[in-house]
Amino acid sequence: MNVLLTGGAGYIGSHTAVELLNRGCDIVIADDYSNSSPVAVERIRQITGRDFPAYHADVTDREAVRRIFRENKIDCVIHFAGKKAVGESVKIPLSYYRTNLDAALTVLECMKEASVSRFIFSSGSLNPIPYREDMPRGECSSPYGTTKAMIEKILEDACHADPALSAVLLRYFNPIGAHPSGLIGEDPQGIPNNLLPYIAQVAVGRREKLTVFGGDYPTPDGTCRRDYLHVMDLAAGHHRAACYTMEHPGVTAVNLGTGTPYSVLEVIEAFRKASGREVPYVIGPRRAGDLPEYWADAAKAKELFGWQAQYTLQDMCRDTWAWQSKNPQGYPKA
Ligand code: UFG
């Protein structure tokens, strides 16, 4: 199976690339490196000992995407490319709608021209807990979330119109960790928005202390609880989804998660143990828009894909630290 990964140099894309190559798949990467590094592509080759084509391409550029399909026999597309900062999307919504919708539509149209009919989309969801795949999409809290919901709807309509088309909508919440080699990992630009990159930068000495956003939530220790998932488990879920599309036309939504939420304080403690470093923190005010807790019901992933998360929170922290301690400033800048 030859899989095109749009946004394949990014955090989840690069780990999925490693998983696919290790499972014997061929891959092609397309990335514009706007929020990723070409060094990640070299590191994927280093980890797997395998070579593959990598295009420096913006997937809203129709000619660039056409060329990729012309030059490679692609069986399946896993679509990661897109803008993903929730807060930024509230400030510049038009840019988010333009980029994320244009990228998905351009890739889908070029797939049709090239008679490629399998598509995996990494999505999101905002519903009451625990999340199940058959709940209505409802209203999203940010333009970023709305672009995800809109693309899901587009895929449903496209699959309805074309019985040969197969699409899996993968929904997951808090991917963390890194490849155990520490050669690839999450490399946020500027001040990290997300918990684990922030903790890791405090532990490595790049930042003084973490602010815990809220200590008065109705949870066991007062801090928010999330379903953290090791990025290699997430990568394995993408591989299973790609295999699934080979035999199942139509559209289906599938959650990927551990089903077990951990609080911010539990994550800090696990990270301290895994790294042997202190993580100084203060409890600050709540962050606007945060829900007290949520987690995924991942029963469907087990039923359809035989997929279950394998890594523990301790593993996630150990591998985040392997990446951060080997790459304190992230990927080297070109
Ligand atoms: N947190 C802190 N301090 C920080 C950063 C985060 O206390 O400096 C807390 C947050 O308040 C939250 C938890 O850590 O309770 C996790 O926060 P993240 O920002 O890491 O993750 P979120 O759960 O807010 O966001 C995740 C994904 C988003 C996605 C969102 C909704 O990272 O990309 O779920 O599905 F949009």
XYZ file of C-alpha atoms and ligand atoms in Angstrom:
370
model
C 0.000 0.000 0.000
C 1.371 3.421 -0.988
C 0.092 6.184 1.291
C 0.291 9.929 0.661
C 0.674 11.852 3.925
C -0.271 15.514 3.570
C 1.406 17.398 6.409
C 3.601 14.336 6.839
C 6.517 16.261 8.396
C 4.361 17.514 11.286
C 4.047 16.010 14.733
C 1.403 13.328 14.112
C 2.266 12.972 10.418
C 5.934 12.148 11.057
C 5.106 9.470 13.637
C 2.492 7.967 11.324
C 5.116 7.925 8.549
C 7.452 5.865 10.759
C 4.657 3.451 11.672
C 3.615 2.939 8.032
C 7.204 2.381 6.843
C 7.861 -0.081 9.684
C 4.687 -1.945 8.692
C 5.988 -2.364 5.146
C 3.886 0.343 3.481
C 5.358 2.810 1.004
C 4.780 6.488 1.626
C 4.937 9.865 -0.062
C 5.092 13.026 2.049
C 3.730 16.428 0.996
C 4.431 19.315 3.364
C 4.922 23.067 2.975
C 6.985 23.177 6.209
C 4.981 26.203 7.390
C 4.677 24.616 10.845
C 7.157 21.739 10.513
C 10.749 21.042 9.537
C 12.344 19.218 6.616
C 14.719 17.793 9.249
C 11.803 15.616 10.420
C 11.781 13.957 6.979
C 15.488 13.099 7.319
C 14.865 11.737 10.808
C 12.037 9.482 9.523
C 14.539 8.051 7.010
C 17.122 7.633 9.786
C 14.719 5.791 12.137
C 13.321 3.445 9.506
C 16.318 3.036 7.180
C 13.911 3.575 4.284
C 13.698 6.172 1.548
C 10.581 7.775 0.059
C 9.606 10.827 -2.006
C 9.014 14.051 -0.058
C 7.482 17.040 -1.846
C 7.873 20.599 -0.586
C 4.302 21.403 -1.564
C 1.323 23.387 -0.319
C -1.702 21.139 -0.840
C -3.955 24.090 -1.642
C -1.832 24.326 -4.822
C -3.770 22.180 -7.287
C -0.935 21.809 -9.788
C 1.457 20.673 -7.059
C -1.026 18.040 -5.852
C -1.770 16.868 -9.410
C 1.931 16.386 -9.963
C 2.221 14.173 -6.867
C -0.600 11.919 -8.083
C 0.916 11.871 -11.590
C 4.360 10.865 -10.367
C 3.243 8.292 -7.760
C 0.732 5.475 -7.729
C -1.127 6.375 -4.520
C -3.592 3.951 -2.865
C -4.661 6.004 0.114
C -4.358 9.563 1.472
C -3.960 10.447 5.147
C -4.754 14.133 5.446
C -3.002 16.038 8.246
C -2.215 19.304 6.453
C -3.950 22.324 7.920
C -3.767 25.097 10.461
C -4.405 23.894 13.993
C -4.065 26.634 16.630
C -7.449 27.016 18.321
C -6.749 30.521 19.717
C -5.296 31.843 16.452
C -8.340 30.558 14.558
C -10.579 32.816 16.669
C -8.463 35.828 15.624
C -8.087 35.006 11.916
C -11.092 32.791 11.080
C -11.142 33.501 7.329
C -7.579 32.303 6.964
C -8.519 29.076 8.777
C -11.607 28.454 6.650
C -9.696 29.256 3.446
C -6.672 27.102 4.208
C -8.273 24.076 5.852
C -11.265 23.782 3.507
C -9.190 24.547 0.411
C -6.586 21.927 1.364
C -9.193 19.200 1.917
C -11.192 20.061 -1.232
C -8.113 20.298 -3.437
C -6.798 16.937 -2.251
C -10.224 15.287 -2.689
C -10.669 16.733 -6.200
C -7.197 15.639 -7.264
C -7.852 12.180 -5.795
C -10.964 11.921 -7.945
C -9.043 12.897 -11.087
C -6.420 10.255 -10.245
C -9.048 7.615 -9.302
C -7.786 7.362 -5.715
C -10.669 6.527 -3.404
C -9.358 6.083 0.147
C -9.067 8.965 2.582
C -8.266 9.203 6.290
C -9.035 12.501 8.012
C -7.769 13.510 11.455
C -10.662 15.290 13.041
C -12.021 16.527 16.386
C -15.268 16.648 18.300
C -17.047 18.668 20.979
C -19.771 16.649 22.677
C -20.828 15.500 26.144
C -18.618 12.833 27.728
C -17.908 10.049 27.154
C -17.576 10.689 23.432
C -19.158 8.192 21.106
C -18.882 8.264 17.328
C -22.630 8.435 16.673
C -23.263 11.643 18.602
C -24.233 14.730 16.594
C -21.376 17.039 15.706
C -23.088 20.021 17.303
C -21.568 23.466 17.566
C -17.817 23.902 17.773
C -16.204 26.463 20.040
C -13.660 27.771 17.504
C -13.302 28.312 13.752
C -10.588 25.630 13.868
C -13.113 23.107 15.243
C -15.717 24.242 12.726
C -13.365 23.583 9.791
C -12.973 20.005 11.100
C -16.741 19.549 11.331
C -17.240 21.043 7.851
C -14.668 18.721 6.310
C -16.369 15.744 7.979
C -19.658 16.834 6.380
C -17.967 17.252 2.996
C -16.607 13.705 3.275
C -20.028 12.318 4.179
C -21.588 13.990 1.133
C -18.729 12.911 -1.143
C -19.017 9.285 0.032
C -22.786 9.415 -0.451
C -22.315 10.589 -4.048
C -19.541 8.128 -4.878
C -20.082 4.574 -3.591
C -16.455 3.667 -4.355
C -15.114 6.318 -1.984
C -13.955 5.234 1.466
C -13.252 7.679 4.304
C -12.390 7.277 7.978
C -12.825 10.266 10.286
C -10.333 9.744 13.096
C -11.162 11.592 16.289
C -8.644 11.947 19.067
C -7.995 14.468 21.760
C -4.599 14.888 23.413
C -1.752 13.166 21.565
C 1.543 13.434 23.467
C 4.852 11.554 23.610
C 7.313 10.943 20.809
C 9.037 8.128 18.973
C 11.036 6.263 21.676
C 14.287 7.094 19.807
C 13.751 10.781 20.672
C 14.636 11.660 17.053
C 11.191 13.054 16.180
C 8.662 14.818 18.400
C 6.417 17.822 18.850
C 8.189 21.083 18.016
C 5.803 23.984 18.646
C 6.755 27.442 17.390
C 6.942 30.119 20.095
C 5.296 29.667 23.489
C 3.589 26.254 23.599
C -0.209 26.279 23.935
C -0.419 22.647 24.999
C 0.435 21.073 28.323
C 3.127 18.523 27.500
C 5.382 20.713 25.353
C 5.161 23.357 28.078
C 6.056 20.909 30.869
C 8.941 19.529 28.781
C 10.332 23.031 28.156
C 10.162 23.805 31.894
C 11.935 20.523 32.713
C 14.718 21.244 30.196
C 15.179 24.793 31.536
C 13.779 26.784 28.618
C 10.937 28.170 30.779
C 10.829 28.992 34.458
C 7.543 27.437 35.561
C 4.242 26.047 34.395
C 0.956 27.778 35.118
C -1.786 25.250 35.826
C -4.948 26.732 34.366
C -7.444 26.365 37.208
C -7.368 24.379 40.452
C -11.058 24.618 41.330
C -12.681 22.358 38.717
C -15.197 19.700 39.841
C -12.606 16.931 39.416
C -10.841 14.771 42.034
C -7.839 17.124 42.448
C -9.446 20.299 41.060
C -7.463 20.335 37.777
C -8.795 19.418 34.318
C -8.681 15.812 33.152
C -7.887 14.746 29.580
C -7.509 11.528 27.567
C -3.767 11.668 26.749
C -2.708 9.245 24.019
C 0.819 8.220 22.999
C 1.510 9.521 19.496
C 2.823 6.056 18.471
C -0.532 4.532 19.478
C -2.182 7.238 17.417
C 0.148 6.428 14.514
C -0.777 2.737 14.785
C -4.465 3.749 14.677
C -3.827 5.621 11.405
C -2.197 2.536 9.902
C -5.181 0.378 10.943
C -7.573 2.935 9.484
C -5.694 2.911 6.170
C -5.917 -0.906 6.053
C -9.630 -0.707 6.906
C -10.379 1.604 3.965
C -8.960 -0.983 1.557
C -11.993 -3.203 2.189
C -14.734 -0.876 3.425
C -16.251 1.806 1.210
C -18.381 4.522 2.812
C -17.656 6.873 5.687
C -17.125 6.015 9.333
C -16.025 8.002 12.390
C -13.691 6.300 14.843
C -12.372 7.558 18.181
C -8.788 6.871 19.210
C -8.078 7.254 22.929
C -7.183 5.327 26.058
C -10.567 5.974 27.672
C -8.799 6.969 30.899
C -8.430 10.653 31.758
C -5.544 12.084 33.810
C -5.455 15.416 35.602
C -2.898 18.153 35.012
C -1.322 17.408 38.410
C -1.116 13.675 37.623
C 0.669 14.488 34.348
C 3.145 16.785 36.134
C 3.922 14.021 38.643
C 4.330 11.369 35.909
C 6.664 13.689 34.019
C 8.732 14.376 37.130
C 9.196 10.636 37.654
C 9.986 9.923 33.995
C 12.511 12.739 33.595
C 14.028 12.958 37.051
C 13.591 16.746 36.714
C 11.486 19.033 38.847
C 8.592 20.816 37.131
C 7.908 23.986 39.140
C 4.307 25.161 38.780
C 1.769 27.627 40.138
C -2.001 27.274 40.079
C -3.409 30.150 38.035
C -6.869 31.149 36.818
C -8.903 28.951 34.501
C -8.244 29.247 30.740
C -11.272 30.395 28.744
C -12.978 27.564 26.881
C -11.485 24.642 28.861
C -13.917 21.875 29.831
C -13.384 20.229 33.241
C -12.813 16.785 31.759
C -13.345 14.594 28.736
C -12.224 11.286 27.347
C -12.926 9.036 24.393
C -15.015 5.880 24.239
C -12.665 3.856 22.028
C -14.756 0.643 21.842
C -15.430 1.115 18.116
C -11.710 1.269 17.258
C -11.251 -2.077 18.981
C -14.230 -3.597 17.213
C -13.455 -2.325 13.685
C -9.639 -2.130 13.688
C -8.640 -4.414 16.576
C -6.874 -1.296 17.891
C -6.233 -0.527 21.533
C -3.802 1.918 23.136
C -0.673 0.136 24.387
C 1.391 2.866 26.017
C 0.932 4.171 29.589
C 1.104 7.768 30.802
C 4.573 6.948 32.142
C 5.664 5.835 28.640
C 4.245 9.027 27.144
C 6.240 11.175 29.587
C 9.437 9.113 29.141
C 9.317 9.514 25.358
C 8.405 13.211 25.475
C 11.488 13.630 27.667
C 13.658 11.555 25.281
C 12.731 13.986 22.492
C 13.002 17.181 24.574
C 16.295 16.291 26.261
C 17.921 15.326 22.931
C 16.466 18.336 21.116
C 16.177 21.125 23.714
C 15.533 23.755 21.015
C 13.451 21.459 18.770
C 14.610 20.615 15.254
C 17.741 22.448 14.103
C 16.816 25.490 12.016
C 17.895 25.393 8.389
N -2.878 23.392 30.677
C -2.303 24.045 31.764
N -1.229 24.864 31.532
C -0.691 25.040 30.288
C -1.285 24.367 29.175
C -2.383 23.552 29.417
O -2.748 23.901 32.898
O 0.285 25.801 30.146
C -4.033 22.511 30.930
C -5.264 22.952 30.192
O -6.002 23.891 30.932
C -5.999 21.614 30.046
C -4.878 20.588 29.932
O -3.719 21.234 30.439
O -6.696 21.352 31.210
C -4.606 20.167 28.506
O -4.449 21.325 27.709
P -3.891 21.281 26.217
O -3.843 22.684 25.724
O -2.637 20.476 26.174
O -4.988 20.435 25.452
P -6.543 20.727 25.276
O -7.229 19.606 25.984
O -6.948 22.090 25.622
O -6.641 20.665 23.692
C -6.737 19.466 22.983
C -5.858 19.561 21.720
C -6.378 20.636 20.804
C -7.865 20.351 20.504
C -8.624 20.303 21.822
C -10.106 20.073 21.640
O -4.508 19.828 22.078
O -5.641 20.636 19.613
O -8.074 19.283 22.637
O -10.360 18.834 21.096
F -8.391 21.318 19.739
